[in-house]
PDB file of C-alpha atoms (C1' of nucleotides) in Angstrom:
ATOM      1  CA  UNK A1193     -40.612  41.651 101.376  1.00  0.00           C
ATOM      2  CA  UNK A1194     -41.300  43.889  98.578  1.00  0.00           C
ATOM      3  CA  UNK A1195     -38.221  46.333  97.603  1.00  0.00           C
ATOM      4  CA  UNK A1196     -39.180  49.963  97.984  1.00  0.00           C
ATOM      5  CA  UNK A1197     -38.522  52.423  95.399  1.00  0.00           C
ATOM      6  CA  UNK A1198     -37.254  55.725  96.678  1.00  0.00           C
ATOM      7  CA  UNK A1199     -38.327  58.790  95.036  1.00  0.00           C
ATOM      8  CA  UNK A1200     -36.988  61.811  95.233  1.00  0.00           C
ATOM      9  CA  UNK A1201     -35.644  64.653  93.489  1.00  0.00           C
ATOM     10  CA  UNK A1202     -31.981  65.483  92.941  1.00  0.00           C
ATOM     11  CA  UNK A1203     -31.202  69.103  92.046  1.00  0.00           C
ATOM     12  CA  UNK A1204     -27.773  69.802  90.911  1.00  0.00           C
ATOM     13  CA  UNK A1205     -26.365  73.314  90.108  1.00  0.00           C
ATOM     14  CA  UNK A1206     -23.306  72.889  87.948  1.00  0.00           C
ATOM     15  CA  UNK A1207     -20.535  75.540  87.003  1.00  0.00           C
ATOM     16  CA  UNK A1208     -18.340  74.280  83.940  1.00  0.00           C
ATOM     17  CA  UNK A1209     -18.071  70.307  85.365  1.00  0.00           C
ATOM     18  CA  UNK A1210     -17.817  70.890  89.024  1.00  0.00           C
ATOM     19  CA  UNK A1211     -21.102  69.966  90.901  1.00  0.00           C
ATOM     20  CA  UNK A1212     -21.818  73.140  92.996  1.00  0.00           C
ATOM     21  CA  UNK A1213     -24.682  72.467  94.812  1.00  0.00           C
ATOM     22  CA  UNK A1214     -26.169  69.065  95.350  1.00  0.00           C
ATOM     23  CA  UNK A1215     -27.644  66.752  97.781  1.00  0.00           C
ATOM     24  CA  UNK A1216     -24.649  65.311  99.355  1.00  0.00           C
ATOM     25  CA  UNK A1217     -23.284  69.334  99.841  1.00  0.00           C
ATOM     26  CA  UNK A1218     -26.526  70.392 101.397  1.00  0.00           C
ATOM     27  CA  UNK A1219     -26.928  67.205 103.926  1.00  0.00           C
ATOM     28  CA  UNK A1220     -23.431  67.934 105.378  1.00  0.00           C
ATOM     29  CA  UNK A1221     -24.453  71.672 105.768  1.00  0.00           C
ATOM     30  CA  UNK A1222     -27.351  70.500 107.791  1.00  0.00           C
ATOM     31  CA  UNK A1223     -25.002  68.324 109.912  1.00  0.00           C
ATOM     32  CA  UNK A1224     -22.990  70.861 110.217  1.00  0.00           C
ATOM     33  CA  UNK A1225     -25.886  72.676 111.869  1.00  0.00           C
ATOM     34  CA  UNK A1226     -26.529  70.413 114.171  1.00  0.00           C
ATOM     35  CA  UNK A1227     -22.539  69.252 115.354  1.00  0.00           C
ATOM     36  CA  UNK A1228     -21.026  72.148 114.725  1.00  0.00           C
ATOM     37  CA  UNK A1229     -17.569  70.802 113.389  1.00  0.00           C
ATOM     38  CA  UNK A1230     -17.135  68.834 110.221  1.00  0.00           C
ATOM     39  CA  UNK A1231     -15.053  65.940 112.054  1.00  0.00           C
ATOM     40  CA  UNK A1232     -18.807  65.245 113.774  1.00  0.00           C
ATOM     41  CA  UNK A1233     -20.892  66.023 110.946  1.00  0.00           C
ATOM     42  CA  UNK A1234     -18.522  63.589 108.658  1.00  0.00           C
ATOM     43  CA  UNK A1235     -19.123  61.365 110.942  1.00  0.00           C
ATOM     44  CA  UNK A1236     -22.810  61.437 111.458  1.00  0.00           C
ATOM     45  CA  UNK A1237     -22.851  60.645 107.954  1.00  0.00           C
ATOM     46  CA  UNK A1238     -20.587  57.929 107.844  1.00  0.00           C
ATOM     47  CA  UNK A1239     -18.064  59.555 105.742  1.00  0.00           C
ATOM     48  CA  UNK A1240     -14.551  60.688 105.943  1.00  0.00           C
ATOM     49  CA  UNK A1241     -13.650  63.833 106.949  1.00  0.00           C
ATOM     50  CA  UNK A1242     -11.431  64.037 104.222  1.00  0.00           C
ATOM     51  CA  UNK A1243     -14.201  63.599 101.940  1.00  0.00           C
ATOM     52  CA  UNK A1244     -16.658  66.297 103.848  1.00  0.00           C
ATOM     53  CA  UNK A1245     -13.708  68.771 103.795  1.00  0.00           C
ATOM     54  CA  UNK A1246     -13.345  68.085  99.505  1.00  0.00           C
ATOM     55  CA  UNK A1247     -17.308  68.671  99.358  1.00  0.00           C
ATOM     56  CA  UNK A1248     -16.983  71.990 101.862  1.00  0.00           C
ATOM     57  CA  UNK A1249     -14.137  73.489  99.542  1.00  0.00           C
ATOM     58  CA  UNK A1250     -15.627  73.021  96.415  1.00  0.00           C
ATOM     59  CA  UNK A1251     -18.672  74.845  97.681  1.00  0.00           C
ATOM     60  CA  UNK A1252     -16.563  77.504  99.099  1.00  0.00           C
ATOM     61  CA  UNK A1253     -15.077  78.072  95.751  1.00  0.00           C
ATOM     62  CA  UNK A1254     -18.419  78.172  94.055  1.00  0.00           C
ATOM     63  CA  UNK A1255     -20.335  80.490  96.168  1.00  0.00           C
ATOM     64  CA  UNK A1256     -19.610  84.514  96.173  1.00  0.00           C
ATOM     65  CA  UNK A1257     -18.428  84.165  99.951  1.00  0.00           C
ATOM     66  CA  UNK A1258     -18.304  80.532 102.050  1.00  0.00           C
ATOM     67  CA  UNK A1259     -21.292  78.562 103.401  1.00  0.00           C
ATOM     68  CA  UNK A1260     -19.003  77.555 106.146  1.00  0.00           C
ATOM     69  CA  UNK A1261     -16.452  79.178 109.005  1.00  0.00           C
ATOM     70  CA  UNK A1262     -14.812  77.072 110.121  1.00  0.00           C
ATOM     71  CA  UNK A1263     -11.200  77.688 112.578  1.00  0.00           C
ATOM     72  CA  UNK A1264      -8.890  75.555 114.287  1.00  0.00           C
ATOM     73  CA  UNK A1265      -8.190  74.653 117.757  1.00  0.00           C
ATOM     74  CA  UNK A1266      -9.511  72.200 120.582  1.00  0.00           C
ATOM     75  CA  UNK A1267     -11.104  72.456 123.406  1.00  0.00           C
ATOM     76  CA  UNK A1268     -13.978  74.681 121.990  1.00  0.00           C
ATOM     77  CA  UNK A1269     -11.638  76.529 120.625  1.00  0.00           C
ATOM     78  CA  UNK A1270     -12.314  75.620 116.759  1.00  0.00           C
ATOM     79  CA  UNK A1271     -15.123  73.740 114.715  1.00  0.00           C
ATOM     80  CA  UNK A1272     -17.322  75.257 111.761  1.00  0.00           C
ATOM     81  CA  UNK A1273     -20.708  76.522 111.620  1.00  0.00           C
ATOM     82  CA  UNK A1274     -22.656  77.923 108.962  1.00  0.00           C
ATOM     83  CA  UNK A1275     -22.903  81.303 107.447  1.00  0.00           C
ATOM     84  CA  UNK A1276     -25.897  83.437 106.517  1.00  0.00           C
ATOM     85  CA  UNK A1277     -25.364  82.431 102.780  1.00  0.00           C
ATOM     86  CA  UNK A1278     -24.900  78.726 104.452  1.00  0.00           C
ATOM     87  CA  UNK A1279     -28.404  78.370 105.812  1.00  0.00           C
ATOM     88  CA  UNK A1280     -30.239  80.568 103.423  1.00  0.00           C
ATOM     89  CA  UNK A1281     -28.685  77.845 100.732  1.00  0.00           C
ATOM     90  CA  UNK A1282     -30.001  75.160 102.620  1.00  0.00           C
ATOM     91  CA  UNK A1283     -32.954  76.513 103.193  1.00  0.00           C
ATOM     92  CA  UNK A1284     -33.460  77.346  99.575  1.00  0.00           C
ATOM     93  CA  UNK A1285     -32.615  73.708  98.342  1.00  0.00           C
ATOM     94  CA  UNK A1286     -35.129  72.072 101.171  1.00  0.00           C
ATOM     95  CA  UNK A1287     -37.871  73.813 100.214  1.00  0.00           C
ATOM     96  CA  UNK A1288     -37.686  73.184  96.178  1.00  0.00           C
ATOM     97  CA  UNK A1289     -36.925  70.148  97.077  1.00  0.00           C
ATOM     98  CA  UNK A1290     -40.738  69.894  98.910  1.00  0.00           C
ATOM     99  CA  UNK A1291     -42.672  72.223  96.410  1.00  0.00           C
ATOM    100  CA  UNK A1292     -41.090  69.829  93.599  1.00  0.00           C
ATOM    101  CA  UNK A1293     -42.450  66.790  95.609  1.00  0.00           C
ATOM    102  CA  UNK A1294     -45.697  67.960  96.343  1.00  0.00           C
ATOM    103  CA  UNK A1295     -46.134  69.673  92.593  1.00  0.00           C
ATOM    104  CA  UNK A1296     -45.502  66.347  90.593  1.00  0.00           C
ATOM    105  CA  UNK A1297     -46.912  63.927  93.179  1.00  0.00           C
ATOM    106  CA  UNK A1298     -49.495  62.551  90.934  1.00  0.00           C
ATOM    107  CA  UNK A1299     -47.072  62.358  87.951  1.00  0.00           C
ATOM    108  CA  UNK A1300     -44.862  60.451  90.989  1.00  0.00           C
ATOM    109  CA  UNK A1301     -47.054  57.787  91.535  1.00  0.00           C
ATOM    110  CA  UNK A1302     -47.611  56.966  87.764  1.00  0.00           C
ATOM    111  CA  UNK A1303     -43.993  56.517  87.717  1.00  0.00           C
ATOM    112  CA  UNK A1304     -43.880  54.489  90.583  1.00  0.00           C
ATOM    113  CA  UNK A1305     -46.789  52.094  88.665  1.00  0.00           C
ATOM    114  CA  UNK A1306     -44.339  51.620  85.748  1.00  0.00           C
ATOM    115  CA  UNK A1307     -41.752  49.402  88.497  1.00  0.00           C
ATOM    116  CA  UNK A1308     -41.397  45.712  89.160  1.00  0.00           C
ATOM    117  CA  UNK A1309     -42.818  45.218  92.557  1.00  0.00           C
TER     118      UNK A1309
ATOM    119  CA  UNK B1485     -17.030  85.543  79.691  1.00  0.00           C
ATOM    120  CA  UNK B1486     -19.148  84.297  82.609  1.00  0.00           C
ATOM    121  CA  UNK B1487     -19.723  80.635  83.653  1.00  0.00           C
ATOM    122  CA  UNK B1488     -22.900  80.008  83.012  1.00  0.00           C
ATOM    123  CA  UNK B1489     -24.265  77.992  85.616  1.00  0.00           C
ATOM    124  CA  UNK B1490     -26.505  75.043  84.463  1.00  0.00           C
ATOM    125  CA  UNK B1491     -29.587  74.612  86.582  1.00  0.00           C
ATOM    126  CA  UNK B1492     -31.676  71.312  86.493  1.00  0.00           C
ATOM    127  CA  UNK B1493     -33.436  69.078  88.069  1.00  0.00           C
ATOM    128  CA  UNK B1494     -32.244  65.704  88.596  1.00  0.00           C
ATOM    129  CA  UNK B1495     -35.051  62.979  89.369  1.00  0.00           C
ATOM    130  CA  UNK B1496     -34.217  59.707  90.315  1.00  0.00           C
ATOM    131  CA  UNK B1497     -35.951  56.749  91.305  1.00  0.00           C
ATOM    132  CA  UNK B1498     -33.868  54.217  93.237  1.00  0.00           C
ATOM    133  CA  UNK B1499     -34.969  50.193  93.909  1.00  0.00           C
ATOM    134  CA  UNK B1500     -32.326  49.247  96.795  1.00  0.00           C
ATOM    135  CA  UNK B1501     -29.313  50.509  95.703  1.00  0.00           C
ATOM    136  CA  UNK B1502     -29.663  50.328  91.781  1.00  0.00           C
ATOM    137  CA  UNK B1503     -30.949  53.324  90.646  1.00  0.00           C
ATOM    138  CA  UNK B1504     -33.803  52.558  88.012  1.00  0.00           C
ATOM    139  CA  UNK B1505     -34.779  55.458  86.764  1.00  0.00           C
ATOM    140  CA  UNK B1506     -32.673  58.670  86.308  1.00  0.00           C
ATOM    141  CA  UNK B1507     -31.864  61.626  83.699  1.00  0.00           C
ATOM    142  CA  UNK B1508     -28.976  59.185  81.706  1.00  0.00           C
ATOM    143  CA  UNK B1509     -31.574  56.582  81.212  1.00  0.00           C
ATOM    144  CA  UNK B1510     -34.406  59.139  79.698  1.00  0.00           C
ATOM    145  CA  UNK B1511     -32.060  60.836  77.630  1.00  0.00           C
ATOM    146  CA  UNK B1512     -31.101  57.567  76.028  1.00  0.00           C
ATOM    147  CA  UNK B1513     -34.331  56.436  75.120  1.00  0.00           C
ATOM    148  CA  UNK B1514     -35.450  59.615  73.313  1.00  0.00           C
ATOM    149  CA  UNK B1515     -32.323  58.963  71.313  1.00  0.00           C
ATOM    150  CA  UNK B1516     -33.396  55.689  70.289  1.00  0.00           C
ATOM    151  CA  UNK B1517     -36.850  56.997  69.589  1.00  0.00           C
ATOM    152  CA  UNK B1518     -35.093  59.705  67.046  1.00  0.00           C
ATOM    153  CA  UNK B1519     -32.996  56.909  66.143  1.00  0.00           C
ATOM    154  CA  UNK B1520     -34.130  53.488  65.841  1.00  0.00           C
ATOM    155  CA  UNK B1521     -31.080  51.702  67.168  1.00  0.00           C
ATOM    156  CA  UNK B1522     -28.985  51.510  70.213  1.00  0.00           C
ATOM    157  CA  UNK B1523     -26.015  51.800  67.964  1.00  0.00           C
ATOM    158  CA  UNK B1524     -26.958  55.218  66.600  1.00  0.00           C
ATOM    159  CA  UNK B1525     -28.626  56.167  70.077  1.00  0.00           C
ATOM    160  CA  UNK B1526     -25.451  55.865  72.147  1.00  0.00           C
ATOM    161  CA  UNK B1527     -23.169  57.416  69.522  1.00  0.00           C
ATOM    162  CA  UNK B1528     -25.421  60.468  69.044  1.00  0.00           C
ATOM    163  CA  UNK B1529     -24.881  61.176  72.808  1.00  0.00           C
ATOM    164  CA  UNK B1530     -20.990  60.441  72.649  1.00  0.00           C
ATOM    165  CA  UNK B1531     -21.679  57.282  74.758  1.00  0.00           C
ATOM    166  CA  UNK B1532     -20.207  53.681  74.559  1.00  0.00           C
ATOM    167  CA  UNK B1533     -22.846  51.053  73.256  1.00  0.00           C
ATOM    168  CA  UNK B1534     -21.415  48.695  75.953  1.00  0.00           C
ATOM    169  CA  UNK B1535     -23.067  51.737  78.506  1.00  0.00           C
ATOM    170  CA  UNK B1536     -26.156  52.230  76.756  1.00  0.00           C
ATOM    171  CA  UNK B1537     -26.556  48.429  76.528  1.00  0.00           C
ATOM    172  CA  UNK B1538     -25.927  48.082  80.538  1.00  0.00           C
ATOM    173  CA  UNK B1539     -28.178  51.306  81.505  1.00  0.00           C
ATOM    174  CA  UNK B1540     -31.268  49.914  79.164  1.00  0.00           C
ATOM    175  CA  UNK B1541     -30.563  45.864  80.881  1.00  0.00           C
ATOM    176  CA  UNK B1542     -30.781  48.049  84.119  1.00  0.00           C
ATOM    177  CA  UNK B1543     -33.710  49.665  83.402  1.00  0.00           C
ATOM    178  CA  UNK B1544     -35.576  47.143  81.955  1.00  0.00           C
ATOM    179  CA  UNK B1545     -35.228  45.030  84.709  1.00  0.00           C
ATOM    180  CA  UNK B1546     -36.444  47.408  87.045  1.00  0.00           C
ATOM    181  CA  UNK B1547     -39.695  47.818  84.959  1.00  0.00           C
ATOM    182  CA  UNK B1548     -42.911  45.463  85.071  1.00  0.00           C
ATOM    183  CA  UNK B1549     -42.289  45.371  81.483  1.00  0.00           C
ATOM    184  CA  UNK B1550     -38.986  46.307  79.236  1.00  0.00           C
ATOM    185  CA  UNK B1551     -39.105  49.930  78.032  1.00  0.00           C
ATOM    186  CA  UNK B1552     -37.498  49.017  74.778  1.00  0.00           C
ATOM    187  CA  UNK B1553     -38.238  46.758  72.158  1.00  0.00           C
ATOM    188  CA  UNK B1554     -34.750  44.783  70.711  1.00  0.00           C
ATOM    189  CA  UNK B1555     -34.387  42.875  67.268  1.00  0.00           C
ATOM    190  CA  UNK B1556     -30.937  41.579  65.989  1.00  0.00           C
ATOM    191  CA  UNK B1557     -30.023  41.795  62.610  1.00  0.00           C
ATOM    192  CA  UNK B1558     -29.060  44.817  60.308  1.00  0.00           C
ATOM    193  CA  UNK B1559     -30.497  45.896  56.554  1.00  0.00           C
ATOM    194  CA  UNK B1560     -33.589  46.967  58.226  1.00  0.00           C
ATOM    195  CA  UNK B1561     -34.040  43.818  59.854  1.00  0.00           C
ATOM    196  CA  UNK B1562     -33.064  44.704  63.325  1.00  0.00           C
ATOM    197  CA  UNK B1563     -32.798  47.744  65.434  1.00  0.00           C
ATOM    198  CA  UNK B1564     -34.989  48.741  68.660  1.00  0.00           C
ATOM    199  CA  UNK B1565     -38.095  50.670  69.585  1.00  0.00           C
ATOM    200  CA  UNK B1566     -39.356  52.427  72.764  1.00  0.00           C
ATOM    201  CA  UNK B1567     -42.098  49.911  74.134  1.00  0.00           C
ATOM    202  CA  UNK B1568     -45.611  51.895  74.906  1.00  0.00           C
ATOM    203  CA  UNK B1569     -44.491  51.889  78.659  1.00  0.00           C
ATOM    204  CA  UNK B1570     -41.260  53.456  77.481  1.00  0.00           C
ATOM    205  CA  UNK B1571     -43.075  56.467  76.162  1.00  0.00           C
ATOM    206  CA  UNK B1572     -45.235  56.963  79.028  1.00  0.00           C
ATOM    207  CA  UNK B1573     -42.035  56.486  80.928  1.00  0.00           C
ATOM    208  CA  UNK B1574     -40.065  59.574  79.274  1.00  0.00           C
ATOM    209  CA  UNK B1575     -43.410  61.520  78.652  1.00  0.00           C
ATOM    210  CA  UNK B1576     -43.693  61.223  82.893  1.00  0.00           C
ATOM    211  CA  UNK B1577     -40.527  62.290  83.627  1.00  0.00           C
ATOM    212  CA  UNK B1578     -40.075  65.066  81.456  1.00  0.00           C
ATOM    213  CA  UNK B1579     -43.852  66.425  82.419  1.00  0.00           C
ATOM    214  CA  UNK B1580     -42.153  66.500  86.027  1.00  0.00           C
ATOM    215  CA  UNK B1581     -38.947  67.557  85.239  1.00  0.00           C
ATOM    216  CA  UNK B1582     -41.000  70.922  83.844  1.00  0.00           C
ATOM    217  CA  UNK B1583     -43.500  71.268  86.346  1.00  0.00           C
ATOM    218  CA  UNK B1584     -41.201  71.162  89.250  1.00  0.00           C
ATOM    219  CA  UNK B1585     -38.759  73.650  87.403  1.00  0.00           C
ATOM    220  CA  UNK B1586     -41.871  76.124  86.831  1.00  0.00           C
ATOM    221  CA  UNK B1587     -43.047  76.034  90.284  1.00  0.00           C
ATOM    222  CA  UNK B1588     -39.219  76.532  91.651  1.00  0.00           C
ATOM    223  CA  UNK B1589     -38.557  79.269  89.301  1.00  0.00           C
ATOM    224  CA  UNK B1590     -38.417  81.818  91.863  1.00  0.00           C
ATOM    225  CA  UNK B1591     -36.167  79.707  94.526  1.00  0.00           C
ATOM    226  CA  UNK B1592     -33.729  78.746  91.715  1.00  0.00           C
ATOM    227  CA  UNK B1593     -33.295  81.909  91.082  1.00  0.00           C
ATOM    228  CA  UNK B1594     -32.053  83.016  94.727  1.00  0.00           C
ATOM    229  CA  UNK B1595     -30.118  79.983  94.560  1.00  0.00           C
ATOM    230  CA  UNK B1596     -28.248  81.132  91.928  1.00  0.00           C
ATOM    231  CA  UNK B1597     -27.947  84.873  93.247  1.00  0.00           C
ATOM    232  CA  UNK B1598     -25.365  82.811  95.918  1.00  0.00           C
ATOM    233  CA  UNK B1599     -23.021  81.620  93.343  1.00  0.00           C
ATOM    234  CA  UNK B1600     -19.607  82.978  92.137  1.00  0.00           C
ATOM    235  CA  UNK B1601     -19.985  84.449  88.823  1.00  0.00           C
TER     236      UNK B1601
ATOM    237  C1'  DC C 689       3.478  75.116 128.610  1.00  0.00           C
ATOM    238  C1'  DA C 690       1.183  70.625 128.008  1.00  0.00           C
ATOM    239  C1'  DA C 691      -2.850  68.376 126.388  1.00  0.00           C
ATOM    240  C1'  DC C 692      -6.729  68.059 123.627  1.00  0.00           C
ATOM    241  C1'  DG C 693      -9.501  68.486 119.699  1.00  0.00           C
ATOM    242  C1'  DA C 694     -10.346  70.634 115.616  1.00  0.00           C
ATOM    243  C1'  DT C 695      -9.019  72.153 110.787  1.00  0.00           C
ATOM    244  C1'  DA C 696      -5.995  71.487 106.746  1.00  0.00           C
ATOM    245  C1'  DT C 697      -3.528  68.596 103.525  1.00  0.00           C
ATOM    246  C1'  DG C 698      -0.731  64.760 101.422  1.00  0.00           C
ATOM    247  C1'  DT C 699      -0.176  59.822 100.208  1.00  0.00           C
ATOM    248  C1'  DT C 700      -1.456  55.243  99.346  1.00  0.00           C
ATOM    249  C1'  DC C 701      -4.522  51.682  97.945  1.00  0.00           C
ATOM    250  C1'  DG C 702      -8.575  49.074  96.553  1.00  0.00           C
ATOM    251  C1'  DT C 703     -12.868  49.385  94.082  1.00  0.00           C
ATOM    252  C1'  DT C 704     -15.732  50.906  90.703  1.00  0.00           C
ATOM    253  C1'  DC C 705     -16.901  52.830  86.223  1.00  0.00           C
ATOM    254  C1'  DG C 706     -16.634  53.318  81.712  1.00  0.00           C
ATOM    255  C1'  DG C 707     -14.042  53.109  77.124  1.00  0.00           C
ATOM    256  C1'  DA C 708     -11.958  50.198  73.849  1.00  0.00           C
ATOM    257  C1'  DT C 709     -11.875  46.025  71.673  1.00  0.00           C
ATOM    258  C1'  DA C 710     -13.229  41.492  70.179  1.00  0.00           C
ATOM    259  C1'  DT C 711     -16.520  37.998  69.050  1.00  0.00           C
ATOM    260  C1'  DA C 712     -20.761  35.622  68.406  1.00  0.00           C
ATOM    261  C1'  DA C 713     -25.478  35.279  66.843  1.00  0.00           C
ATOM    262  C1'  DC C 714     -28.907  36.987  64.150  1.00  0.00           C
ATOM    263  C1'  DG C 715     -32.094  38.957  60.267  1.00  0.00           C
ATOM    264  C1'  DC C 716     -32.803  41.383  56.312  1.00  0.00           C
ATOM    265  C1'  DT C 717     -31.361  42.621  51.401  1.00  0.00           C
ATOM    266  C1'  DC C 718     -29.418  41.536  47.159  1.00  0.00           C
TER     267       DC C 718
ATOM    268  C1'  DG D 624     -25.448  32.375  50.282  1.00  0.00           C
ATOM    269  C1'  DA D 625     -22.650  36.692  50.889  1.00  0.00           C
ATOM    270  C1'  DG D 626     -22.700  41.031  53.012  1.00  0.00           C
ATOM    271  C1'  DC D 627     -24.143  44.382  56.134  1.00  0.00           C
ATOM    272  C1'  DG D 628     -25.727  46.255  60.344  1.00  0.00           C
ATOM    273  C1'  DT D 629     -27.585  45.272  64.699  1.00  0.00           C
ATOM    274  C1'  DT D 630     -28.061  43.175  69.287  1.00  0.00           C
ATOM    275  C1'  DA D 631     -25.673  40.682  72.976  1.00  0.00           C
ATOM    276  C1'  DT D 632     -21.731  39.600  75.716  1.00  0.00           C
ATOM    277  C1'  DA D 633     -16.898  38.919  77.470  1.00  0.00           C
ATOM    278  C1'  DT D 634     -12.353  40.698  78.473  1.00  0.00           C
ATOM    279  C1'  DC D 635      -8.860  44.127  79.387  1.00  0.00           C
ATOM    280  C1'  DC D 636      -7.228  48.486  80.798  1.00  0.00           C
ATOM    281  C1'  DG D 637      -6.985  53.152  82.497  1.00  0.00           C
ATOM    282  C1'  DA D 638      -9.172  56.897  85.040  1.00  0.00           C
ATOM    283  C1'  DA D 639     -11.687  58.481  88.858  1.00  0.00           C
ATOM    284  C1'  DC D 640     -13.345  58.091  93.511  1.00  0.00           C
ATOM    285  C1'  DG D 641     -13.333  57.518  98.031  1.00  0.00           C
ATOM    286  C1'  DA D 642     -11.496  55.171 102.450  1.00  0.00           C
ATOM    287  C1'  DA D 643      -7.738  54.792 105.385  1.00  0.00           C
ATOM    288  C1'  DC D 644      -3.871  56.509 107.252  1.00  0.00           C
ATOM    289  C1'  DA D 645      -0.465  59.935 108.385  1.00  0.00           C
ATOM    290  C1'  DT D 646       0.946  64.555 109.682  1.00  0.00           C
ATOM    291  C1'  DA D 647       1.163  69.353 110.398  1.00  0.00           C
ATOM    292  C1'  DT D 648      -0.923  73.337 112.398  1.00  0.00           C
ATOM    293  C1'  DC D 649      -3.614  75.892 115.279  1.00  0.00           C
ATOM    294  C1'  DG D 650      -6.665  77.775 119.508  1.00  0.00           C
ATOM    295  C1'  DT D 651      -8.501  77.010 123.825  1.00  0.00           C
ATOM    296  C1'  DT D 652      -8.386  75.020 128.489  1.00  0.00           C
ATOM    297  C1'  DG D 653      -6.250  73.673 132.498  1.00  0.00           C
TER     298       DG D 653
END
DNA sequence: CAACGATATGTTCGTTCGGATATAACGCTC
DNA sequence: GAGCGTTATATCCGAACGAACATATCGTTG
């Protein structure tokens, strides 16, 4: 079985040394989408909520107002869901993540020619 | 003064879970194209040699064919040289790296309109 | 008010990563 | 052959990272 390189671009926007916005940020957004609390989401991705609640408050910090409200409480009384800024980041990142793709696609595949198989 | 945020793509290029190709690794080997050694390469980026030895053994491993050309010995005698698929290698990725941040300009942008100043 | 489930936060521990250091082998110059 | 500078490699140690666990706190439901 041949190994199979994965491409793909990694955008990071950095303020001082803290990673803002990156890939790992913007997947547990989109999980966040879809669960609606971060105890789900975390685990959807097969990480600790302690971790997905680090990643959330640094990207609290860095943005001009949260990605996330979240509240506390059972019994459909708490969980977290994005904001406007939330999805309009996601959003944002997705899609230069595809134009990037589909822009350098040829440049991709010369890349991909330079690997051991 | 205002953070300025740093903006930049990050490609990288992952066989299994080693990743082969990334920014680190590029960087280094336009250093030792300026500067003829891994020595000189990985001190002109503040970096260990013991870390610039382990990301080019990485790398070159990953490749059909080493990127960089090694000779022992000092007084001229040794020192080590980007291979022809070593060129190509950085001249690919930083052709991407420029493309995809050209055709993202306008996204990035936005992107950055939702960060704290 | 009791129970449940979610956020919020601290502590502990093992693993990983990289820096520092040491040493060997080697090739050129003088 | 001595000296220098380079690659190549091993060992040790500290910092950083993340998982696991432990609580505290809170809001809704019944």
């Amino acid at each position: 079985m041949t190994r199979k390189p994965l491409v793909r671009f990694r955008m990071r926007i950095t303020t001082g040394d803290v990673i803002a916005i990156g890939p790992g940020k913007v997947e547990l957004l989109e999980a966040i989408d879809r669960t609606g609390s971060i105890t789900s989401a975390a685990a959807s991705l097969g990480m600790s909520y302690r971790r997905a609640w680090l990643l959330l408050d640094t990207l609290n910090r860095a943005l001009r107002g949260p990605a996330v409200d979240s509240a506390r409480g059972g019994d459909q009384g708490g969980g977290s869901a994005l904001t406007d800024a939330g999805r309009e980041l996601v959003a944002l990142y997705r899609h230069v993540e595809s134009t990037a793709a589909s822009a350098c696609r040829r440049d991709i595949e010369r890349l991909l020619g330079l690997l051991a198989r």
